[in-house]
Amino acid sequence: MKSNVILLVEDTPSDIALTKRAFAKSRVASELVVAEDGQAALDYLFGGGQYAGRDVSDQPAVILLDLNLPRMDGLQVLRRIRADERTSRLVVVVLTTSNEERDVAASYDL
């Protein structure tokens, strides 16, 4: 069974609220799970921390990943996702306000 979860990895409250409002207005039926930093995202994906005991075979349909995050940045999260066989093929959409070419290139490389 395909997951009905979208994982939003975002630390800015106004961006979280905007995403929730856009999903509600568009009647997106998926459950939106919010992780406010990179470590929380990995905890969700791999069943650690506050998500200990979560069924990690039920992975999100898509991950919306901000690059600028506290504790662990988005590129570090993306590297970890791609390095693990259980998550390497997850769909990840990278969100950023960065104009740095290296951020864009690193995101595509991963």
Coordinates of C-alpha atoms in Angstrom, one line a residue:
M1 CA 0.0 0.0 0.0
K2 CA 1.4 3.4 -1.0
S3 CA 1.8 5.9 1.8
N4 CA -0.5 8.9 2.1
V5 CA 2.1 11.0 4.0
I6 CA 4.0 14.0 2.8
L7 CA 7.0 14.9 5.0
L8 CA 7.6 18.6 5.2
V9 CA 11.1 19.4 6.5
E10 CA 10.9 23.1 7.3
D11 CA 11.9 25.3 10.3
T12 CA 10.2 28.6 9.4
P13 CA 6.7 28.8 11.1
S14 CA 5.3 31.1 8.3
D15 CA 6.4 28.7 5.6
I16 CA 4.9 25.7 7.5
A17 CA 1.6 27.7 7.8
L18 CA 1.7 28.7 4.1
T19 CA 2.2 25.0 3.1
K20 CA -0.6 23.8 5.3
R21 CA -2.9 26.5 4.0
A22 CA -2.0 25.7 0.3
F23 CA -2.6 22.0 0.9
A24 CA -6.0 22.7 2.6
K25 CA -7.1 25.1 -0.2
S26 CA -6.0 22.6 -2.8
R27 CA -7.8 19.8 -0.9
V28 CA -4.6 17.6 -0.8
A29 CA -5.8 14.4 0.9
S30 CA -2.4 13.4 2.1
E31 CA -1.4 13.7 5.8
L32 CA 1.3 16.4 6.2
V33 CA 3.9 15.5 8.8
V34 CA 6.2 18.4 9.8
A35 CA 9.8 17.9 10.9
E36 CA 11.3 21.3 12.0
D37 CA 15.0 20.3 11.6
G38 CA 17.1 17.8 9.8
Q39 CA 17.6 15.5 12.7
A40 CA 13.8 15.3 13.3
A41 CA 13.4 14.4 9.6
L42 CA 15.9 11.5 9.9
D43 CA 14.2 10.4 13.2
Y44 CA 10.9 10.2 11.4
L45 CA 12.3 8.3 8.4
F46 CA 14.4 5.8 10.5
G47 CA 12.2 5.5 13.6
G48 CA 14.4 7.3 16.1
G49 CA 13.9 10.0 18.8
Q50 CA 10.3 11.0 19.2
Y51 CA 9.4 8.6 16.4
A52 CA 10.8 5.5 18.1
G53 CA 8.5 2.6 17.4
R54 CA 7.1 4.1 14.2
D55 CA 6.6 1.6 11.4
V56 CA 9.5 2.6 9.1
S57 CA 8.3 0.4 6.3
D58 CA 5.6 3.1 5.8
Q59 CA 7.7 5.8 4.2
P60 CA 6.3 9.2 2.9
A61 CA 5.2 9.5 -0.7
V62 CA 7.2 12.6 -1.0
I63 CA 9.6 14.7 1.1
L64 CA 9.6 18.5 0.8
L65 CA 13.1 19.4 2.1
D66 CA 14.3 22.9 3.0
L67 CA 18.1 23.2 2.7
N68 CA 18.6 25.8 5.4
L69 CA 17.8 23.9 8.6
P70 CA 19.0 23.9 12.2
R71 CA 21.0 21.0 13.7
M72 CA 21.6 19.3 10.4
D73 CA 21.2 21.0 7.0
G74 CA 19.1 19.8 4.1
L75 CA 22.1 18.5 2.1
Q76 CA 23.2 16.4 5.0
V77 CA 19.7 15.0 5.3
L78 CA 19.5 14.3 1.6
R79 CA 22.9 12.5 1.7
R80 CA 21.7 10.3 4.5
I81 CA 18.4 9.5 2.7
R82 CA 20.3 8.5 -0.5
A83 CA 22.9 6.5 1.4
D84 CA 20.3 4.1 3.0
E85 CA 18.8 1.4 0.8
R86 CA 15.4 1.8 2.6
T87 CA 15.1 5.4 1.6
S88 CA 17.4 5.9 -1.4
R89 CA 14.5 6.0 -3.9
L90 CA 12.2 8.3 -2.0
V91 CA 11.0 11.3 -3.9
V92 CA 12.6 14.5 -2.5
V93 CA 11.7 18.0 -3.6
V94 CA 14.4 20.5 -2.4
L95 CA 13.1 23.9 -1.4
T96 CA 15.5 26.8 -0.9
T97 CA 15.9 30.5 -1.2
S98 CA 19.6 30.0 -1.8
N99 CA 21.1 31.5 -5.0
E100 CA 24.3 29.5 -4.5
E101 CA 25.1 27.4 -7.5
R102 CA 26.8 24.9 -5.4
D103 CA 23.6 24.2 -3.4
V104 CA 21.6 23.7 -6.6
A105 CA 24.4 21.4 -8.0
A106 CA 24.7 19.4 -4.8
S107 CA 21.0 18.9 -4.7
Y108 CA 20.8 17.6 -8.2
D109 CA 23.9 15.4 -7.6
L110 CA 22.1 13.7 -4.7

